[in-house]
GROMACS .gro file of C-alpha atoms in nm:
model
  347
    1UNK     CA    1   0.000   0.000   0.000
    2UNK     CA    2   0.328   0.211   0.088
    3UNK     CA    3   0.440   0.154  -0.253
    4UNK     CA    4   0.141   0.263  -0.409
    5UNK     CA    5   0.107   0.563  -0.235
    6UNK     CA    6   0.453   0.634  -0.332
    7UNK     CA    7   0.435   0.569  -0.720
    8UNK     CA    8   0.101   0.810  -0.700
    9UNK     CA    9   0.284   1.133  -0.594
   10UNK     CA   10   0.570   1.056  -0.818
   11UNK     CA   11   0.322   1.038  -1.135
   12UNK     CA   12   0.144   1.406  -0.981
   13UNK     CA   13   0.470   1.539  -0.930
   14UNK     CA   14   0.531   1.486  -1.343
   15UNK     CA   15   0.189   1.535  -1.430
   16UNK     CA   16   0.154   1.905  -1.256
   17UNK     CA   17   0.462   1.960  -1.521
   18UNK     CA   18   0.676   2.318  -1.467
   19UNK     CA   19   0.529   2.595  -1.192
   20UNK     CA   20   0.781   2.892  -1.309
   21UNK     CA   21   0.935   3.112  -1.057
   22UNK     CA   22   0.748   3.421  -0.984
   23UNK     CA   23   0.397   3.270  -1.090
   24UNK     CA   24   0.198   3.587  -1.161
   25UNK     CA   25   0.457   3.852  -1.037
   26UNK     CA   26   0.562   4.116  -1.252
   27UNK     CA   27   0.976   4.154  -1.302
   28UNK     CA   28   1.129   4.459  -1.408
   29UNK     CA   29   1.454   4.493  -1.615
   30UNK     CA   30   1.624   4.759  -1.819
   31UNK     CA   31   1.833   4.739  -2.116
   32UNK     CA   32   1.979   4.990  -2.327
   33UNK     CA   33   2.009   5.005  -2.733
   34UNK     CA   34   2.202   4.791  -2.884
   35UNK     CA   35   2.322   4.569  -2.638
   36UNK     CA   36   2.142   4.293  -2.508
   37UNK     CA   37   1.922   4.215  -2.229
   38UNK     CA   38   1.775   3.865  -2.081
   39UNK     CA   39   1.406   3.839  -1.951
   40UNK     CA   40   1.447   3.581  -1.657
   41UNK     CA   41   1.204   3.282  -1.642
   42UNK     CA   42   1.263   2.895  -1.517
   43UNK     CA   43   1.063   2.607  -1.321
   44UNK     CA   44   1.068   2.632  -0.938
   45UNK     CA   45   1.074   2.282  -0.932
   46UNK     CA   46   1.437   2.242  -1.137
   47UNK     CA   47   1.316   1.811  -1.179
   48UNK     CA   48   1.032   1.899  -1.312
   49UNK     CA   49   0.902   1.818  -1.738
   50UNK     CA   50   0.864   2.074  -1.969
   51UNK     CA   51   0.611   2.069  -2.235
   52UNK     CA   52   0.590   2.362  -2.397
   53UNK     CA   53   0.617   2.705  -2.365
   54UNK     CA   54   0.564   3.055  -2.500
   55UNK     CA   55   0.712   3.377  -2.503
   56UNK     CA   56   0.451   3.700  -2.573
   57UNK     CA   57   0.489   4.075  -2.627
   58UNK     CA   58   0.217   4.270  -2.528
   59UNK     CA   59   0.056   4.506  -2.815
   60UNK     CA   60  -0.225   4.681  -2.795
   61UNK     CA   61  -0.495   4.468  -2.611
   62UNK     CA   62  -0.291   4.181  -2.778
   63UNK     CA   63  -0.033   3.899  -2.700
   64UNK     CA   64   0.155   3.838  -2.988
   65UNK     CA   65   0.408   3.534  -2.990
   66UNK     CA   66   0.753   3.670  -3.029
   67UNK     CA   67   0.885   3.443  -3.234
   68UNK     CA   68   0.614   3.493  -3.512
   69UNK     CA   69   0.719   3.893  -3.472
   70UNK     CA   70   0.917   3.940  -3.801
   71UNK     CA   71   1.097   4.277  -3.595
   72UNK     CA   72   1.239   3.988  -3.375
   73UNK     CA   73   1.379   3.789  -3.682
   74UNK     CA   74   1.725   3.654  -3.539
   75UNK     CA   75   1.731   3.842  -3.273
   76UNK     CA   76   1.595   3.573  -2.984
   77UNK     CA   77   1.757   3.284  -2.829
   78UNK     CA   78   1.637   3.044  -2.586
   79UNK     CA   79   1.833   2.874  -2.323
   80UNK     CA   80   1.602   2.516  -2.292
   81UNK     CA   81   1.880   2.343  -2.513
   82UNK     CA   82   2.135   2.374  -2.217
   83UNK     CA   83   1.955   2.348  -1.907
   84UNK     CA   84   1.532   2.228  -1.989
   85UNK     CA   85   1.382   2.385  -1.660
   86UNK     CA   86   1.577   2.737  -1.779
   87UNK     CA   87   1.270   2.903  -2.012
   88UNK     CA   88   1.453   3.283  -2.035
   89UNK     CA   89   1.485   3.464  -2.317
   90UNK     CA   90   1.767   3.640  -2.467
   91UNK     CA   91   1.694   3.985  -2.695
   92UNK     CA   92   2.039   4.149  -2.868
   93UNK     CA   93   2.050   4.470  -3.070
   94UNK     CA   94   1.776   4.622  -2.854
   95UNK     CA   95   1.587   4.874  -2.994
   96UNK     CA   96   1.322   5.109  -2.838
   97UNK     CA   97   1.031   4.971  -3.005
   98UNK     CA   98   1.164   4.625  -2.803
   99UNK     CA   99   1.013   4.826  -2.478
  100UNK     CA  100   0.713   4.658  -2.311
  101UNK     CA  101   0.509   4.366  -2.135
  102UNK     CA  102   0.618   4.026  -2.193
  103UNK     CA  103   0.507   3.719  -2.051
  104UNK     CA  104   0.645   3.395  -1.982
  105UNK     CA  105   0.366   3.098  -2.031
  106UNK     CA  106   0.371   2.730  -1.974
  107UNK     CA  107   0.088   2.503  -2.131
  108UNK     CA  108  -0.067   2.444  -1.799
  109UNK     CA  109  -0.142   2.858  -1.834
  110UNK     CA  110   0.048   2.938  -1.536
  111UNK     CA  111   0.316   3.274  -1.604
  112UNK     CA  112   0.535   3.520  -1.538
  113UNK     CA  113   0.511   3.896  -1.652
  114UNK     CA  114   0.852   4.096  -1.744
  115UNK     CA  115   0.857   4.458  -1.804
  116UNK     CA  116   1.127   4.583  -2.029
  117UNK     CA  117   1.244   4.929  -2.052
  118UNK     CA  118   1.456   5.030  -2.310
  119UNK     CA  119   1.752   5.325  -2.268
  120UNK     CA  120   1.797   5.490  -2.555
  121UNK     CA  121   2.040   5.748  -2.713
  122UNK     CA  122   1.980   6.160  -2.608
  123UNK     CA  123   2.287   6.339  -2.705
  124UNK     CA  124   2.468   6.570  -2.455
  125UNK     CA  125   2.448   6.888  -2.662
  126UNK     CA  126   2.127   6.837  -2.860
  127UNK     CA  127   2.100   7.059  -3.081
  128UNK     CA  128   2.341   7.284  -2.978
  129UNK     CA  129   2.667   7.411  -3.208
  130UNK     CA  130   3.031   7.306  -3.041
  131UNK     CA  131   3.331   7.502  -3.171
  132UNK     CA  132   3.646   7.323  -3.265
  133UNK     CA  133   3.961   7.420  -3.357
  134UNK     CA  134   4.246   7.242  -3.509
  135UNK     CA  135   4.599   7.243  -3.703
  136UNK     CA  136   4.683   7.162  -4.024
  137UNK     CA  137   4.896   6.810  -4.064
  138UNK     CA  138   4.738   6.727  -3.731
  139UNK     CA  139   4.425   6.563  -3.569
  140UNK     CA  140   4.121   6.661  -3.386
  141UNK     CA  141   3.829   6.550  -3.265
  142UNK     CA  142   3.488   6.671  -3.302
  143UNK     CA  143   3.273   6.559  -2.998
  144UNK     CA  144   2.902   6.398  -2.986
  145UNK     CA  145   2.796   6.150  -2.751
  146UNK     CA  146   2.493   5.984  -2.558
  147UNK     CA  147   2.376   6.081  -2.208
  148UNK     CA  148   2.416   5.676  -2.169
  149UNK     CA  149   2.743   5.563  -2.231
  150UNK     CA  150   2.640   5.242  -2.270
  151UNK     CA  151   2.330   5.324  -2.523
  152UNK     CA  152   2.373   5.273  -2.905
  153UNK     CA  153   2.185   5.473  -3.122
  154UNK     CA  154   2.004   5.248  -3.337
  155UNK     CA  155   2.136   5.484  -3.643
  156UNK     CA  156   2.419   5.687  -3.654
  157UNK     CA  157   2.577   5.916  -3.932
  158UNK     CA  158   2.835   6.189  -3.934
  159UNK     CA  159   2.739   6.465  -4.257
  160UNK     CA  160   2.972   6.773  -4.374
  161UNK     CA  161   2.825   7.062  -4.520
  162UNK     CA  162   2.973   7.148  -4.850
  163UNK     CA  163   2.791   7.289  -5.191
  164UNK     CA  164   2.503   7.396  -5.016
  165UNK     CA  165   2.423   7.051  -4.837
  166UNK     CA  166   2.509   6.821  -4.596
  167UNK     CA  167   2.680   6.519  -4.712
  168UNK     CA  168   2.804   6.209  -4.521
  169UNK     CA  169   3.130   6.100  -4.402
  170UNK     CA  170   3.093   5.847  -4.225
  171UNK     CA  171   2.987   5.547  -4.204
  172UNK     CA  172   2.986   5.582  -4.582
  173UNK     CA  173   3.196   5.846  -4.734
  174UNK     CA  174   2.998   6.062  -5.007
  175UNK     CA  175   3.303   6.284  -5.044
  176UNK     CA  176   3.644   6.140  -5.149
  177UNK     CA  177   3.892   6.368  -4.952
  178UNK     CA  178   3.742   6.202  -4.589
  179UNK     CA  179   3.831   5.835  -4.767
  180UNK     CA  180   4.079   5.685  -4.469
  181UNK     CA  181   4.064   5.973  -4.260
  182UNK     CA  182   3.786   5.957  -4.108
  183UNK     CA  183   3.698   5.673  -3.784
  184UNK     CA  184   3.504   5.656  -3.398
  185UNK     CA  185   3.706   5.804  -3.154
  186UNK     CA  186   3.623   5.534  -2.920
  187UNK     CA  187   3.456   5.232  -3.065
  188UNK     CA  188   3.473   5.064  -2.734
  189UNK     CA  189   3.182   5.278  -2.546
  190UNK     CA  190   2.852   5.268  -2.749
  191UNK     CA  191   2.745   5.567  -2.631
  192UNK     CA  192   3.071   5.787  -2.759
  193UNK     CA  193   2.976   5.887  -3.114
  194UNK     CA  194   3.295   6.136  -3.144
  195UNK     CA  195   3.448   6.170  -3.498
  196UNK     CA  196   3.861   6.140  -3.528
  197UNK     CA  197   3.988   6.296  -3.853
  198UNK     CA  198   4.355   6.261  -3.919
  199UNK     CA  199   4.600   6.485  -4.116
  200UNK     CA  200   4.382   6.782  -4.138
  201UNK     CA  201   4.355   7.069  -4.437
  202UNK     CA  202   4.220   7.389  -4.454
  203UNK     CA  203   3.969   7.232  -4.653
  204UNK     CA  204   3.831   7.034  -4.386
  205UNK     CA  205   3.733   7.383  -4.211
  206UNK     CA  206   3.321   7.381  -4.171
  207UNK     CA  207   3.028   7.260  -4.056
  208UNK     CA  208   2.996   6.917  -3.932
  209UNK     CA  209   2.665   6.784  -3.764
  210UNK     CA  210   2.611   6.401  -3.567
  211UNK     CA  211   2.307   6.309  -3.660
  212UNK     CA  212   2.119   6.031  -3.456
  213UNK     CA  213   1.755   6.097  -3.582
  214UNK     CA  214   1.530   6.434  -3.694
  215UNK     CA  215   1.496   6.494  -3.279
  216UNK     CA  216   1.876   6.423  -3.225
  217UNK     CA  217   2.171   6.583  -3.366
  218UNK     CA  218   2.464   6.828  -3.290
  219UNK     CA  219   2.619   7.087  -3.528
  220UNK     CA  220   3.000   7.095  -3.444
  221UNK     CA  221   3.225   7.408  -3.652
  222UNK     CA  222   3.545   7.336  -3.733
  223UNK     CA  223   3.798   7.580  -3.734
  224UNK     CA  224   4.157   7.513  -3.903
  225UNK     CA  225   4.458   7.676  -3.841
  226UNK     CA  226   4.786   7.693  -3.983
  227UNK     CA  227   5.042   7.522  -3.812
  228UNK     CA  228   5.279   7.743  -3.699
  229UNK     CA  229   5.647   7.697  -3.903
  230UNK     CA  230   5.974   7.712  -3.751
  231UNK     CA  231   6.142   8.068  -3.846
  232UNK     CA  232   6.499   8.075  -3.985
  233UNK     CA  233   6.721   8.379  -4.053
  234UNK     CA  234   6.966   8.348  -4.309
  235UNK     CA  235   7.281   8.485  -4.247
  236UNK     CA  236   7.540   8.557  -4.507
  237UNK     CA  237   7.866   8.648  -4.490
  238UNK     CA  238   8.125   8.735  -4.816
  239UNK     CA  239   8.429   8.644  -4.812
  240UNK     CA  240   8.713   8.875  -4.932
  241UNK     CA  241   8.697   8.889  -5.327
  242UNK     CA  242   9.075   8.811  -5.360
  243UNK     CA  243   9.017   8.469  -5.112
  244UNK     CA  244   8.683   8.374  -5.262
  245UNK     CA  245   8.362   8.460  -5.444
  246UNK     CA  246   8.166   8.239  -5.238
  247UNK     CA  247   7.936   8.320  -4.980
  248UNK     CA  248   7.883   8.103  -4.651
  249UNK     CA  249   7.466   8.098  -4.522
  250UNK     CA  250   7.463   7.991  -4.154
  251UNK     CA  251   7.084   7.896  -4.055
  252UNK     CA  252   7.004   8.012  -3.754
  253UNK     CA  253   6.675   7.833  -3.560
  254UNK     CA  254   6.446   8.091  -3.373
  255UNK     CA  255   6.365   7.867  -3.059
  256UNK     CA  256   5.991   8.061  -2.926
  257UNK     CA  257   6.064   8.280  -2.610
  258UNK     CA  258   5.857   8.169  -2.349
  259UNK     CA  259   5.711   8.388  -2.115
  260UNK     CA  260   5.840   8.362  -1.730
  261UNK     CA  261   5.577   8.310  -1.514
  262UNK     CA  262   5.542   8.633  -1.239
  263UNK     CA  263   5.574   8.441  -0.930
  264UNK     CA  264   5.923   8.323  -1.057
  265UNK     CA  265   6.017   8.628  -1.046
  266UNK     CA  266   5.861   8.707  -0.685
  267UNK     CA  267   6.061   8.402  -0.516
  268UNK     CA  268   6.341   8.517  -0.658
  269UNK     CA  269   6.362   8.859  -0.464
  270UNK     CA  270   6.228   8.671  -0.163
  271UNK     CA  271   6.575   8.453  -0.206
  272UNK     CA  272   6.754   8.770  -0.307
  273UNK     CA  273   6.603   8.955   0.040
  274UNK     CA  274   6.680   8.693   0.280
  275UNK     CA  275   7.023   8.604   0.131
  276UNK     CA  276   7.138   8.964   0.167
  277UNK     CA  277   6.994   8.984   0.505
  278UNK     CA  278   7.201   8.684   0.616
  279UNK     CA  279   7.537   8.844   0.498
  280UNK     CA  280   7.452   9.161   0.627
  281UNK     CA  281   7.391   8.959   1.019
  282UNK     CA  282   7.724   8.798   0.918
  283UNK     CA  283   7.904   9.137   0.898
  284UNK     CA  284   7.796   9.266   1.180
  285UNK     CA  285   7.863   8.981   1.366
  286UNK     CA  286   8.209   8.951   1.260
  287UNK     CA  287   8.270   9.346   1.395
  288UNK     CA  288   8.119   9.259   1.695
  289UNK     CA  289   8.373   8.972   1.764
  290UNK     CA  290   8.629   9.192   1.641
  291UNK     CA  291   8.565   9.449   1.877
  292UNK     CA  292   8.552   9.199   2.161
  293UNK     CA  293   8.847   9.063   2.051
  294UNK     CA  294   9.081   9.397   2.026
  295UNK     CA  295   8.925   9.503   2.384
  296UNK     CA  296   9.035   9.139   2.506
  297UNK     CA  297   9.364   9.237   2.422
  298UNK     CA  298   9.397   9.572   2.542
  299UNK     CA  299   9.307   9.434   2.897
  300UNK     CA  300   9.551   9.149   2.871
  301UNK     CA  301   9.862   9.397   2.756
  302UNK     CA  302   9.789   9.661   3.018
  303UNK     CA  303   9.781   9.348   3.315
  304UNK     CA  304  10.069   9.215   3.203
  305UNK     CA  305  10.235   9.549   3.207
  306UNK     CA  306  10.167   9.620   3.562
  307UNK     CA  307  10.274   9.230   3.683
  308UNK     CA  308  10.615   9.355   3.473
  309UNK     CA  309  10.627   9.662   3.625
  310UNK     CA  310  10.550   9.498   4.035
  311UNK     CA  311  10.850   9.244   3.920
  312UNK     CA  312  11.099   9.472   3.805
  313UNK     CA  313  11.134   9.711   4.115
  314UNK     CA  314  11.470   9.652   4.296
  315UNK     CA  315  11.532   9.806   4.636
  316UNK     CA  316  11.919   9.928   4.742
  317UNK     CA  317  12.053  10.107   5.001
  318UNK     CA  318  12.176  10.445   4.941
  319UNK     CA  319  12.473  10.582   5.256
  320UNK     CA  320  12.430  10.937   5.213
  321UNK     CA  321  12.660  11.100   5.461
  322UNK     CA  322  12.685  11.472   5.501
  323UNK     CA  323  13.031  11.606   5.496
  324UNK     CA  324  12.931  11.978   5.603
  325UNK     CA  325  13.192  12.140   5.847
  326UNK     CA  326  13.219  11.914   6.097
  327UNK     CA  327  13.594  11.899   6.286
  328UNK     CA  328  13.734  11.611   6.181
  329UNK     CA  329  13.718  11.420   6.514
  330UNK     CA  330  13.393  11.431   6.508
  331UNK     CA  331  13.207  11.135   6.412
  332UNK     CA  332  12.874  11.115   6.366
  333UNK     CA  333  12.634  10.760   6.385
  334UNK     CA  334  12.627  10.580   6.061
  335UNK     CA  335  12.267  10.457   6.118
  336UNK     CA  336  12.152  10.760   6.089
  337UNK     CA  337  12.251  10.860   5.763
  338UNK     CA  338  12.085  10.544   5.612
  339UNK     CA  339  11.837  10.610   5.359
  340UNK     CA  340  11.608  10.368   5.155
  341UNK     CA  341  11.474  10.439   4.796
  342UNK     CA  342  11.311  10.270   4.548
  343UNK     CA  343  11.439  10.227   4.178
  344UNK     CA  344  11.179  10.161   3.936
  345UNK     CA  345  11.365   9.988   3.617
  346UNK     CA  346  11.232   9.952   3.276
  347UNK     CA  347  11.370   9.673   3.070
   0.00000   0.00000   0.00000
């Protein structure tokens, strides 16, 4: 009875077939213009059978199977072959008529909705005129691009205006002298529409306009310069007529004088100010220590003089005896007529 039991729910669980994820929710995704986008739908149950399925786009009142929609015509791919419970559906080279409902249906009628919304191209500077100016034998490029980088317009062209019309350059070329000149700046980000144009002319000087459609385009003017030359002076000097009758033209390069900033000029009297500051503190400092040094000196000498002067005094005795009138017997006391003075003597 076990068995049976068992063998029943297995033959329900294949006959209810695939429940997709989501059942009757609504899933919101956004692509943009020529890139591609994938509208998500697969069994909740990833063992379950698929039978079949539909994908519809919503027009009007309408479901409409997309694969019986000529616009879609190799343009869809399904990814059932690789994994069977996976039912989503893959959309490249969107376009903005792709925008809309679309529903994901299994034969038991049970779906999911997924609304798509579509990012198209709106230039930066729509209709707006962008000045340009380049050099001769150079490059330049003249700007246009979406306000989504990652949005491709669904039609791009590039026109010059020339006898009283504009006439494309690119993709196709309509006048000869853009033939290999002429490519995208940046072919790598959808959304950059710029124009590179290589080894430029005088005649390339005009009116340019990147047309997307009637509602968006950008006028660019071109302006083309001459490239500035190199300036020589020739300088000739004659020889003597009785060495030779040939002259000798030195070529002299003009190398463009370039203009010294002003605050060069400012740091350099800053420098100037503090270096003569610093010398004039050295001077002074050097009398100074002069000064101190002569007075040093002067001190020293006049010190030493009085030590030599205290060393070199010398005492002697001096007998002065008076010889007045005295009778010869008479004899006076030697000690005293002693007298003591001092002899000062200079070496």
């Amino acid at each position: 009875m076990r068995d049976c039991l068992y063998l029943f729910l297995f033959m329900l669980h294949f006959s209810t077939g695939c429940i997709v994820s989501n059942e009757q929710q609504t899933i919101v995704i956004t692509g943009y213009t020529g890139a591609s986008v994938v509208l998500p739908c697969s069994c909740a149950d990833p063992q379950s059978t698929v039978g079949t399925f539909t994908w519809h786009f919503q027009q009007g009142n309408q479901w409409i199977q997309v694969f019986q929609d000529e616009k879609y015509s190799g343009r869809l791919v399904l990814f059932d072959e690789l994994s069977p419970t996976n039912l989503s559906l893959l959309i490249s080279d969107l376009r903005t008529n792709d925008q809309g409902y679309y529903r994901c249906m299994t034969e038991t009628n049970i779906f999911t909705d997924v609304v798509l919304n579509v990012k198209g191209c709106d230039l930066v500077e729509n209709r707006r005129t962008v000045v340009v100016t380049g050099y001769s034998g150079e490059s330049v490029v003249l700007p246009c691009s979406c306000t989504e980088l990652l949005a491709k317009p669904e039609h791009i062209q590039w026109k010059y205006f020339k006898e009283h019309q504009y006439k494309e350059i690119y993709p196709n070329k309509q006048i000869e002298n853009y033939k290999n000149r002429v490519k995208m700046f940046n072919p790598n980000t959808p959304g950059n529409l710029s124009l590179h144009i290589s080894a430029l002319t005088t005649e390339d000087q005009g009116d340019y306009q990147c047309f997307v459609s009637s509602q968006q385009l950008i006028f660019v003017r071109l302006h083309v310069e001459e490239k500035t030359p190199v300036h020589t002076i020739s300088l000739t000097t004659h020889q003597p007529s009785h060495l030779t009758q040939d002259s000798t033209t030195l070529q002299l390069e003009l190398i463009p004088q370039h203009h010294t900033p002003q605050f060069v000029f400012i740091l350099l009297g800053v420098f100037c100010s503090v270096l003569f500051l610093a010398l004039l503190a050295f001077i002074c400092w050097r009398c100074i220590g002069s000064r101190n040094a002569k007075k040093v000196t002067t001190d020293g000498e006049e010190l030493k003089r009085e030590q030599d002067n205290q060393d070199d005094v010398m005492y002697s005795t001096v007998v002065h005896v008076k010889t007045a009138s005295t009778p010869a017997h008479t004899h006076s006391d030697p000690a005293e007529l002693t007298e003591y003075a001092s002899i000062n003597i200079k070496p």
